[in-house]
XYZ file of C-alpha atoms in Angstrom:
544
model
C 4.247 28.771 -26.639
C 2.330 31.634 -25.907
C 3.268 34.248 -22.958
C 0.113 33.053 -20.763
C 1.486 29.411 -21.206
C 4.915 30.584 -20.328
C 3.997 32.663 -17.293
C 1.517 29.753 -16.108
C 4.683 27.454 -16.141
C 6.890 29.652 -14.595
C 5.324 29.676 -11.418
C 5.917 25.151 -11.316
C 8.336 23.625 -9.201
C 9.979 20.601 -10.718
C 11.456 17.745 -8.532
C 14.896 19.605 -8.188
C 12.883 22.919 -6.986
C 14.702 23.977 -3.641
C 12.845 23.414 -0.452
C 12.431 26.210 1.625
C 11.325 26.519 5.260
C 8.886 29.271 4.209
C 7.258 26.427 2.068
C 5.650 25.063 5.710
C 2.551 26.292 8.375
C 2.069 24.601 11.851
C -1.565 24.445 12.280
C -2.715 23.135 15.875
C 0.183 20.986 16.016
C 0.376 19.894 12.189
C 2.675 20.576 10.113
C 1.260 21.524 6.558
C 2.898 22.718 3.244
C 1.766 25.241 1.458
C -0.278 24.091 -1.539
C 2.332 24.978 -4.694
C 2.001 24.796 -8.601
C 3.951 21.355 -9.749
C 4.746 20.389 -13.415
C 4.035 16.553 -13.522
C 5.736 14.861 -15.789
C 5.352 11.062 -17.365
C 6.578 9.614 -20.376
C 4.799 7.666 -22.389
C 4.521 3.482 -21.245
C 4.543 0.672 -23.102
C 0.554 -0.535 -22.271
C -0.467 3.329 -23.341
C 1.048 3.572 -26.943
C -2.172 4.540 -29.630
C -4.489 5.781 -26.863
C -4.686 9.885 -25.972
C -3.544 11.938 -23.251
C -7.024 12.410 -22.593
C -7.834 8.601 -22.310
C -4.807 7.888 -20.511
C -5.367 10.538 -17.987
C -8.695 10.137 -17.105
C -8.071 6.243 -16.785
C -5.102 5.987 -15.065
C -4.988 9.323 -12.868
C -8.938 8.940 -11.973
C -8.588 11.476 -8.518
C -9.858 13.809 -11.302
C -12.734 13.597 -13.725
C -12.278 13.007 -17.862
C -14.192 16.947 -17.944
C -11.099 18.581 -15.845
C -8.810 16.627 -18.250
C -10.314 17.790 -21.361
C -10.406 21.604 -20.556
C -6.619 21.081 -19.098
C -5.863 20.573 -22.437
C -7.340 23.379 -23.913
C -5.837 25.591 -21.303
C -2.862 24.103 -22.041
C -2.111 22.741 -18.635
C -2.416 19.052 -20.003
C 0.234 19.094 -23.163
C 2.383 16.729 -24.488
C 6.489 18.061 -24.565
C 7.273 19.159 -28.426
C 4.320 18.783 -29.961
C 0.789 19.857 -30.344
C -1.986 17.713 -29.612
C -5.818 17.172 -30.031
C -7.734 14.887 -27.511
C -8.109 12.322 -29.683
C -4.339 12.047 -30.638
C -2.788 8.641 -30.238
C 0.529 8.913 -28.408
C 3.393 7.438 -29.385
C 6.493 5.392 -27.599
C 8.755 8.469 -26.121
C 7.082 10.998 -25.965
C 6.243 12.459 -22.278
C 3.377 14.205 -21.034
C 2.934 16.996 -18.490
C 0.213 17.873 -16.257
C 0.846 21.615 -14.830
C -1.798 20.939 -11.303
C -1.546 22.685 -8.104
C -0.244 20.162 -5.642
C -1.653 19.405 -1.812
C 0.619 16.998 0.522
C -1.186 15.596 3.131
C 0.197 16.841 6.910
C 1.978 15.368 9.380
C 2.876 16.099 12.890
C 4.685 19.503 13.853
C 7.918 19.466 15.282
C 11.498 20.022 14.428
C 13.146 16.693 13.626
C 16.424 16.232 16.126
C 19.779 15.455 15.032
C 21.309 12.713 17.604
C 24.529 12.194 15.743
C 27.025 12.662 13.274
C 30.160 11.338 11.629
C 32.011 11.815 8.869
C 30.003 9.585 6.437
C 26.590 9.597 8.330
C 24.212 11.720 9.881
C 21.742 10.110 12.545
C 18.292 11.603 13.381
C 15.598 10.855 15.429
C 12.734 10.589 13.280
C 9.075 11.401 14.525
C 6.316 9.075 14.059
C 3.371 9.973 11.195
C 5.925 11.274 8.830
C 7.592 8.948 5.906
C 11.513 9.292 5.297
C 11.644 10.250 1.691
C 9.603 11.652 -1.343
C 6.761 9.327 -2.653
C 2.937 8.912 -3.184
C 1.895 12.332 -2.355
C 4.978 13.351 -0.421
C 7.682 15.562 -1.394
C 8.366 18.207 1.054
C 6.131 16.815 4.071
C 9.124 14.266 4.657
C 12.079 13.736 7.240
C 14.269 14.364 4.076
C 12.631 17.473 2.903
C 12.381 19.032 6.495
C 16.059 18.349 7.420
C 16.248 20.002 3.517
C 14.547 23.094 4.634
C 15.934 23.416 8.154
C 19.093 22.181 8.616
C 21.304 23.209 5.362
C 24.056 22.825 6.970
C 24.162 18.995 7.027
C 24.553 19.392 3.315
C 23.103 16.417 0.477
C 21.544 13.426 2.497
C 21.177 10.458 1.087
C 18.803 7.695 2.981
C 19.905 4.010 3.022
C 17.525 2.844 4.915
C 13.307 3.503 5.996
C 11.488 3.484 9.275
C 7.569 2.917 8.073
C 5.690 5.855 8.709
C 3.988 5.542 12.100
C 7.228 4.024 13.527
C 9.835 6.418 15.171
C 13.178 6.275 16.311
C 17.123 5.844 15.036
C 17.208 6.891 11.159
C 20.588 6.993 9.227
C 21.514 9.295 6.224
C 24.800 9.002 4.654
C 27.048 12.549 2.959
C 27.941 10.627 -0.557
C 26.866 7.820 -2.115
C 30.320 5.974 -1.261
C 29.220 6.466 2.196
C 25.642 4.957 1.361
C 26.896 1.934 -0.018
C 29.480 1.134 2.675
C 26.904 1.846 5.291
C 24.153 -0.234 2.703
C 26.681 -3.068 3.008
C 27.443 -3.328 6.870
C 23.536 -2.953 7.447
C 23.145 -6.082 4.833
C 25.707 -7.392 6.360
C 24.584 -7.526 10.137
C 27.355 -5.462 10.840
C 25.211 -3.023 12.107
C 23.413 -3.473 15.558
C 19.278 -2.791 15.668
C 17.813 -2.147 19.005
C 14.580 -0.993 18.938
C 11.748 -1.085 22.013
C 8.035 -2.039 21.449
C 4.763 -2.256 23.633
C 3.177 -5.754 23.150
C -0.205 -7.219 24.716
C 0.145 -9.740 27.277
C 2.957 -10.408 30.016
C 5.765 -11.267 27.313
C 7.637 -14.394 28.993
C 10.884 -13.711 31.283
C 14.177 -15.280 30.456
C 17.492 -15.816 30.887
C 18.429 -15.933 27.493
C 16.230 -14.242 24.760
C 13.109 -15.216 23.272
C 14.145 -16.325 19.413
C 11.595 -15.957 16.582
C 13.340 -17.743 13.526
C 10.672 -17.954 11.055
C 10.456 -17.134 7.017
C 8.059 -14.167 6.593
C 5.988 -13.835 3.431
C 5.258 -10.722 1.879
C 2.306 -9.635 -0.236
C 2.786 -5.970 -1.848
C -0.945 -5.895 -3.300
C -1.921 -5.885 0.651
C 1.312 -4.768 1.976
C 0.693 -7.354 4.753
C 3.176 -9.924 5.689
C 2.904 -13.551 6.980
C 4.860 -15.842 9.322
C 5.548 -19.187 7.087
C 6.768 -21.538 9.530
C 8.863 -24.104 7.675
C 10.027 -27.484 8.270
C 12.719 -28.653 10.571
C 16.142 -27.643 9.319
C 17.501 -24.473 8.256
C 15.819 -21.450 7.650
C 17.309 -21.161 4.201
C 16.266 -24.952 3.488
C 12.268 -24.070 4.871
C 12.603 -20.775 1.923
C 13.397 -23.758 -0.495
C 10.512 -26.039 0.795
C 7.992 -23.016 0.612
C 8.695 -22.829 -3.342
C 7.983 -26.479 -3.650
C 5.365 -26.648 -1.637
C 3.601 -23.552 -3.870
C 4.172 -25.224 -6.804
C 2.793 -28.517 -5.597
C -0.346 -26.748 -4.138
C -0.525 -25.167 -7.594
C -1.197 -28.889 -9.251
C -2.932 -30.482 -6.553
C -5.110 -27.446 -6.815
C -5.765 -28.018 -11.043
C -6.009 -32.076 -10.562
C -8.803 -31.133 -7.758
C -10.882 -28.775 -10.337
C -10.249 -31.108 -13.505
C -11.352 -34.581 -10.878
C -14.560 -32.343 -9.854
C -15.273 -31.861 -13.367
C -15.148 -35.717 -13.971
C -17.599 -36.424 -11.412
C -20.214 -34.751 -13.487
C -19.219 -35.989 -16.993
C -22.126 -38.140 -18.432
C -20.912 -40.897 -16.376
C -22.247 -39.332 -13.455
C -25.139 -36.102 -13.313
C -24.254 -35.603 -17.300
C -26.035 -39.246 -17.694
C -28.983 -37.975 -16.174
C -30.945 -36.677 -19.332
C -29.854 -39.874 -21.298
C -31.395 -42.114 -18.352
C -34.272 -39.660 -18.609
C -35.020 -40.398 -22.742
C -34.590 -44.153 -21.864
C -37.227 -43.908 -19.023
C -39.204 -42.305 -21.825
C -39.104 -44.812 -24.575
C -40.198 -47.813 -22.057
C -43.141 -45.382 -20.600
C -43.853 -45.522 -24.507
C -43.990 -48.993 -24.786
C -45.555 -49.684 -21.690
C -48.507 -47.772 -22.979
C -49.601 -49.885 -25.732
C -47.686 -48.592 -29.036
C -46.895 -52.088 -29.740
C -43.403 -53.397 -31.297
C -44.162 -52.095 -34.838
C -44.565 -48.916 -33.821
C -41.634 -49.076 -31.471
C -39.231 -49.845 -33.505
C -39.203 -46.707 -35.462
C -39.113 -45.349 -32.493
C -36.601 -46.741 -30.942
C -34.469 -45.789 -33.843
C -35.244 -42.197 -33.481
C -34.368 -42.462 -29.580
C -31.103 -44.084 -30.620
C -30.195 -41.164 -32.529
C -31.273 -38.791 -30.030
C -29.309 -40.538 -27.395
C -26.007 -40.353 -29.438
C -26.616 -37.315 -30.270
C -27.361 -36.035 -26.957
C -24.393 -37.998 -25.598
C -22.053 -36.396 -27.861
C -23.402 -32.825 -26.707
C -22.647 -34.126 -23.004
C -18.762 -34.913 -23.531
C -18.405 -31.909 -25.527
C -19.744 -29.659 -22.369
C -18.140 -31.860 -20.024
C -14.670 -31.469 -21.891
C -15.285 -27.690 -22.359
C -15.892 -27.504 -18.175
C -13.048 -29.352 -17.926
C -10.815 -27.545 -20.143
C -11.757 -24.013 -18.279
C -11.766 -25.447 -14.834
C -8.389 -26.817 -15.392
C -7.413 -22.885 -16.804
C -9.087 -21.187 -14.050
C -7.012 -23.418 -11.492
C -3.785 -22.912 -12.690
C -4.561 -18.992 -13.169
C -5.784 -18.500 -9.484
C -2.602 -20.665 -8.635
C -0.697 -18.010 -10.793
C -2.255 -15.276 -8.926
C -1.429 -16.461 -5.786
C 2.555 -17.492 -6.081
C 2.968 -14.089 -8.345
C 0.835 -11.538 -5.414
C 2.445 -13.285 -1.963
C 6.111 -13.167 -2.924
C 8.122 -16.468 -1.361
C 9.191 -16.587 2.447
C 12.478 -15.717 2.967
C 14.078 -16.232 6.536
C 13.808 -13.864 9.450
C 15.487 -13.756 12.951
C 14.334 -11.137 15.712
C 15.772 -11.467 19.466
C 13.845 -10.831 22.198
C 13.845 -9.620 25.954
C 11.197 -8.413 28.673
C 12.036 -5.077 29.995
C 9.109 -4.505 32.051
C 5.345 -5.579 32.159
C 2.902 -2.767 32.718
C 1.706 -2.200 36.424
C -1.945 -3.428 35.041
C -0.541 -6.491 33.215
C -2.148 -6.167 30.318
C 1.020 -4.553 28.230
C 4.750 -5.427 28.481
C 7.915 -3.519 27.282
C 9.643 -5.862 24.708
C 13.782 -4.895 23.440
C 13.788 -6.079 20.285
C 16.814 -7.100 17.836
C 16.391 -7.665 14.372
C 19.281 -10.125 13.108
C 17.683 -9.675 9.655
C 15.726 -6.997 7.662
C 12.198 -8.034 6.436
C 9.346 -6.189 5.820
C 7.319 -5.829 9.270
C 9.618 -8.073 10.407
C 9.463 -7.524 14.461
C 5.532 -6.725 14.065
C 4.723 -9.687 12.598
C 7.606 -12.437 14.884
C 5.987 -10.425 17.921
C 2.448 -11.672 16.508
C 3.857 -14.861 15.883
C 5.049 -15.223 19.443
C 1.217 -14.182 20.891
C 2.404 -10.585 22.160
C 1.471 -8.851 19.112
C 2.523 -4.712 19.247
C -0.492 -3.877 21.802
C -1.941 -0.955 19.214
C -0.386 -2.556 15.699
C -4.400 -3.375 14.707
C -3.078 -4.547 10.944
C -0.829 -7.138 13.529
C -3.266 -7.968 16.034
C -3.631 -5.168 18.611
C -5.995 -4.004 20.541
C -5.501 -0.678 21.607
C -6.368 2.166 19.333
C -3.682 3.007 16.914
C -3.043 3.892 13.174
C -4.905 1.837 10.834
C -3.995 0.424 7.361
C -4.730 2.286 4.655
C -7.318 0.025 3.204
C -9.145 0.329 6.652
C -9.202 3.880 6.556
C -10.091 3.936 2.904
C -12.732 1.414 3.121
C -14.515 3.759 6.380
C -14.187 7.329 4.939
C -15.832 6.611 1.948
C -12.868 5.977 -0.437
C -12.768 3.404 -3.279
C -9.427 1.236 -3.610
C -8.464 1.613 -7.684
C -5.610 -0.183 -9.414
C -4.744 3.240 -10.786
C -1.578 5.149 -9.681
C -2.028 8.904 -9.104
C 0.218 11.379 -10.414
C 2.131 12.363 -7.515
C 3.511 8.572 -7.271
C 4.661 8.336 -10.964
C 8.494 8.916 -10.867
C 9.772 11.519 -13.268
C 10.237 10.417 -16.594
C 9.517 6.903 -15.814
C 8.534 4.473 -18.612
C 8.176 1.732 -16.443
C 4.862 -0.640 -16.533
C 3.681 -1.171 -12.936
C 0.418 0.510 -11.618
C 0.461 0.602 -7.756
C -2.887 0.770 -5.263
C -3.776 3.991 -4.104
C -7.115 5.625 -2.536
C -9.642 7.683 -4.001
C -11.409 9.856 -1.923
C -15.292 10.882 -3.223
C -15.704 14.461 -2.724
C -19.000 13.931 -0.690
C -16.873 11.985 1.945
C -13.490 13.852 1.856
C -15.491 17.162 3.364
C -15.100 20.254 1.203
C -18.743 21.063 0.040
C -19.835 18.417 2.241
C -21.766 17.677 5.288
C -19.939 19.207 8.362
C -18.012 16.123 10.272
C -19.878 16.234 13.043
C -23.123 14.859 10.983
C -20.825 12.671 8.787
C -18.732 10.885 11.551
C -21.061 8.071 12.942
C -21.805 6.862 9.291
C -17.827 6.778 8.430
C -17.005 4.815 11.245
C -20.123 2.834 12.137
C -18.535 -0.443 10.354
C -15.441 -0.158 12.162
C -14.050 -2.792 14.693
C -12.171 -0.598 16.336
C -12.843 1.288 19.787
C -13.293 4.939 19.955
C -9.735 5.742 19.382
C -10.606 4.529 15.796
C -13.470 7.290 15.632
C -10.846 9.873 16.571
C -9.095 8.977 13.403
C -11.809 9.062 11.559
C -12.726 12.679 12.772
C -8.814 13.935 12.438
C -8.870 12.919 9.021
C -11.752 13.947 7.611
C -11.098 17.697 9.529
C -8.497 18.364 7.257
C -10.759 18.596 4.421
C -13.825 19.943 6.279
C -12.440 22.446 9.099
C -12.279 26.282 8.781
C -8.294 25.966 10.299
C -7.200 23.681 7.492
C -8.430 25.929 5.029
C -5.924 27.346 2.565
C -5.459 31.357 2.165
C -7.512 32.775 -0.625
C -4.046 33.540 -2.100
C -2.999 29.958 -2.322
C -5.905 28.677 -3.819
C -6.094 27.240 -7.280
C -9.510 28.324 -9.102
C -8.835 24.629 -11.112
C -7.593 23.188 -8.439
C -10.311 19.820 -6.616
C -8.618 20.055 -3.618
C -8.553 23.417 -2.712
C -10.016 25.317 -0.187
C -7.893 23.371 2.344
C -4.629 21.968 2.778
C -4.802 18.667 2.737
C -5.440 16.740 -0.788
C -8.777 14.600 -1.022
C -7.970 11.154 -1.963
C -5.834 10.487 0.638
C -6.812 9.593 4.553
C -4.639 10.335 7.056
C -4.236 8.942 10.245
C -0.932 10.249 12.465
C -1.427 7.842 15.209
C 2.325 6.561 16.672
C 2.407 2.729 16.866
C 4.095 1.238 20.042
C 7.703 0.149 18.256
C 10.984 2.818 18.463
C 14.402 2.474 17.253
C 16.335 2.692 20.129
C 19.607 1.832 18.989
C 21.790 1.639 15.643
C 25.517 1.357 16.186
C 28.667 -0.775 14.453
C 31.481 -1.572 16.999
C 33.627 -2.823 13.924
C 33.374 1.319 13.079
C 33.080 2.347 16.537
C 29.863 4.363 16.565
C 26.572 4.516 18.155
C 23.296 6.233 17.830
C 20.562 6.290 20.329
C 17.705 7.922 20.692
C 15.362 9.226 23.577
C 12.614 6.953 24.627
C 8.799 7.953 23.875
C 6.393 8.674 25.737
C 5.011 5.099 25.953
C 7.928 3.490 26.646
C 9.078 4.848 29.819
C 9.374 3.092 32.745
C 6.265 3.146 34.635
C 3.818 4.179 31.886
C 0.687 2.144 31.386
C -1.790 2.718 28.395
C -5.312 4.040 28.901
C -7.369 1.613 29.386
C-alpha cells in the first residue's frame, strides 16, 4: 500500500472509533456532528458473487453516481481487502470491500439528554424526541447512545434493550452487562415491567370508571413500516392470530379460482367463439349470394379446416391466459402474506386524564400490556381518538411525517437499494432495505435558494402549514449559509459537502404527542419517571 493510501486511511474512524464530545456543534438549536472520514466496510453477498465492485456499488449504493465510483477506485478509496482489483473484476464469495467516504449524519435537536435513574443493572434516561436510540441508517454518533457515549463516561458500556421510535420521547432503559440486558429483556417480555406512557388524541376520549380496553391483533408491514388493526373473531386473541393465517391462505385461493373462472368466461365458449361465429356468418353470406352447392362444397371444406384450425388457436390462447392468470394470482397472493407479516395480539389500557379546554384534544394514560410495533398509535386509531398530530395514524395537527411523505415532497425517489451507512459491518446477509434518495437539485447545495423552491416541494401536500415548516427545516440544512460545514471539514470528493447534513436523507424533528411516562417493576422494586412535555401539561391546548 502506498504512503498516500496509508495516510488517507489513517485519518477513518471504524465502528469501534471512540466518540468524543468535541465530535458535536449546536447550531440554532441543532445538534450536528462534525462531518468525519469513515472506512465502510461490506463483505461480499451471496446475490453479488461474479459482478464488480464497480457494478455492485453503483447499483446497490446509488446516493452516488457509477463516475464517483470508478475514480474511487483509482484513488484507491474504493478497494477490495487483500487484493488488487480492476473495475471489471468479478468478486468472489468472502471477500469484503471498503469504501473510505467522508460521512454526514443528519441533525437532531440540541440538548443534553437527562439521566432520571439508576441501579445497579440499569440506567434510565429521558430521551428527547427527533433523535433515534442507537446506531443505524445514517446514525452513529447523532444518537441517545452515542451522546450519553460522549458526555456521560461515567455511566460506563450501555447496552439498550429496548427503542422509543424516533419522534417519541420519554422513559428509555439501558442495562451495565449483557446479564443485566437479558434479565431486564425477560421481565419486559414478560409483562413484568409496567409501561405508562401519556398521549394527546383528537376528540373528547370517553370517561370511565374502568379503562377503555383495545384488544386487537395488529399487523405489521416492514416494506411500509405501517401497521394495521386486524380485528379477529370472537374468542381469544391468540385463536383470532390463528384465524388470520387461515383466512390469508384462503383469500390466497379464492383469489387464483377468481382469475382462472374469469379466464373461462372468455374461452371460445364465450368472446373466444366470436371469430368462429364470424367465419360461419361468412360462409352462409357466401351461399346466400348465388355460388351455388357445387361451388360450396369446396368451400365449405376449406371453412371446416379454417374453423378447426382457428378453434385450436383459441384453446391454446385461452389455456395460455389461463395458465398466467392463475400464476399471477397466486404470486400477488405471495406478495401480500410475505410483505404484511401475520397479526399477532395486542392489549393497550386506557384512561382520560383531561380533555383540552377547546374540546378538540384530550390527554389519554396509556398502558401497553403487550409490545407491538406502533402499538398504542394504531389501538388509539382504532378506538377513533387517533394521536391528534400522528398524520401516518390519522391526525390532524401538524406533526412529523413518514418518511415516504417527506421523500415523495422534497423531491426524493424511494429505491430498493440500501445505502452504505445502513449495511452492518462485515455483514453477508441478503436483505436490501428502503431508503431515500435525495436529487441534488432538490436537496439544496447548488440549488435554487429555499425560499423559491418551497411552494413547489410542498404544493402536493395534505398537510396544513405546519407541514410547509418541515419542508423548509429540512431542506435548510442543505441550502442555508449556518449549516454549512468549515472549509476545514470539507471533503473535495465528498457530494454532500458544503453543509452538514447528508443529501439523501429528509429530516423532519417534529415531537409527536405520545411520552413515556412511566417504566417500573414492583417484583424488583424500582421506578422510573420522567417529566411531562410541554404538551402534556395540565391546561395546555394546541394551536389551533
Amino acid at each position: 500500500m502506498g504512503e498516500a493510501k496509508q495516510a488517507m486511511l489513517a485519518l477513518a474512524e471504524a465502528s469501534d472509533t471512540p466518540i468524543k464530545p468535541e465530535d458535536y456543534l449546536v447550531v440554532e438549536g441543532h445538534r450536528v456532528v462534525k462531518p468525519y472520514h469513515y472506512d465502510f466496510c461490506c463483505n461480499v453477498r451471496q446475490r453479488w458473487l461474479g459482478r464488480s465492485i464497480i457494478d455492485i456499488f453503483s447499483k446497490e449504493f446509488p446516493a452516488r453516481d457509477r463516475q464517483h465510483y470508478v475514480q474511487a477506485l483509482a484513488d484507491g478509496r474504493l478497494r477490495v481487502e487483500g487484493c488488487e482489483v480492476a473495475a471489471d473484476t468479478p468478486l468472489r464469495d468472502g471477500q469484503c470491500m471498503r469504501h473510505f467516504i467522508h460521512r454526514h449524519e443528519p441533525p437532531v435537536p440540541a440538548g443534553s439528554i437527562t439521566v432520571i435513574g439508576q441501579s445497579e443493572d440499569a440506567v434510565a434516561v429521558c430521551k428527547p424526541h427527533g433523535m433515534p436510540v442507537h446506531v443505524g441508517g445514517q446514525y452513529r454518533k447523532n444518537t441517545v447512545l452515542g451522546i450519553l457515549t460522549a458526555e456521560r463516561p461515567d455511566l460506563g458500556p450501555l447496552l439498550p434493550i429496548h427503542r422509543l421510535d424516533k419522534p417519541v420521547s420519554g422513559v428509555l432503559l439501558f442495562a451495565r452487562n449483557a446479564a443485566a440486558a437479558a434479565a431486564l429483556c425477560a421481565k419486559i417480555e414478560g409483562r413484568e415491567v409496567e409501561k405508562v406512557y401519556v398521549a394527546r388524541v383528537l376528540g373528547r376520549f370517553p370517561s370511565s370508571e374502568g379503562p377503555v380496553v383495545a384488544d386487537v391483533p395488529l399487523a405489521w408491514d416492514p416494506s411500509t413500516n405501517h401497521v394495521t388493526a386486524e380485528p379477529g373473531q370472537a374468542g381469544s386473541a391468540a385463536a383470532a392470530v390463528a384465524g388470520a393465517d387461515v383466512q390469508a391462505e384462503a383469500a390466497a385461493g379464492a383469489d387464483t379460482l377468481a382469475a382462472a373462472a374469469s379466464v373461462d368466461r372468455h374461452s371460445p365458449g364465450a368472446a373466444g367463439a366470436a371469430p368462429v361465429q364470424e367465419q360461419q356468418q361468412q360462409q352462409q353470406d357466401q351461399t346466400a349470394e348465388g355460388e351455388g352447392p357445387q361451388a360450396g362444397a369446396a368451400s365449405d371444406r376449406t371453412q371446416r379446416k379454417l374453423l378447426k384450425k382457428a378453434y385450436k388457436q383459441q384453446r391454446k390462447q385461452a389455456k395460455a391466459e389461463r395458465v398466467a392468470a392463475v400464476a399471477a394470482a397466486t404470486a400477488a397472493a405471495a406478495a401480500s402474506k410475505s410483505s404484511k407479516r401475520a397479526a399477532k395480539p395486542a392489549l393497550t389500557e386506557f384512561r382520560l386524564l383531561e380533555v383540552a379546554a377547546d374540546g378538540l384534544t384530550s390527554l389519554v394514560e396509556c398502558r401497553p400490556r403487550t409490545g407491538r410495533t406502533h402499538q398504542i398509535r394504531v389501538h388509539l386509531q382504532y378506538l377513533g381518538h387517533p394521536i391528534a398530530n400522528d398524520t401516518q395514524y390519522g391526525g390532524t395537527y401538524g406533526g412529523p411525517l413518514a418518511m415516504r411523505t417527506m421523500a415523495e415532497h422534497l423531491g426524493v425517489q424511494w429505491a430498493a437499494a440500501e445505502t452504505e451507512d445502513e449495511v452492518d459491518e462485515g455483514s453477508s446477509g441478503t436483505g436490501s432495505s428502503k431508503r431515500p434518495r435525495l436529487d441534488a437539485s432538490a436537496a439544496g447545495g447548488d440549488a435554487a435558494p429555499v425560499q423559491e423552491r418551497l411552494p413547489a416541494a410542498a404544493a402536493g401536500a395534505e398537510q396544513s402549514v405546519g407541514d410547509a415548516a418541515a419542508y423548509a427545516q429540512s431542506l435548510a440544512f442543505r441550502s442555508q449559509p449556518q449549516f454549512q460545514v468549515a472549509a476545514e471539514l470539507c471533503d473535495a470528493h465528498c457530494s454532500n459537502c458544503p453543509y452538514y447534513a447528508p443529501a439523501d436523507y429528509p429530516v423532519d424533528l417534529r415531537p409527536i404527542w405520545l411520552h413515556a411516562r412511566t417504566y417500573s417493576c414492583q417484583q424488583d422494586g424500582w421506578s422510573f419517571t420522567a417529566e411531562l412535555p410541554e404538551w402534556a401539561a395540565a391546561g395546555w391546548t394546541p394551536p389551533a
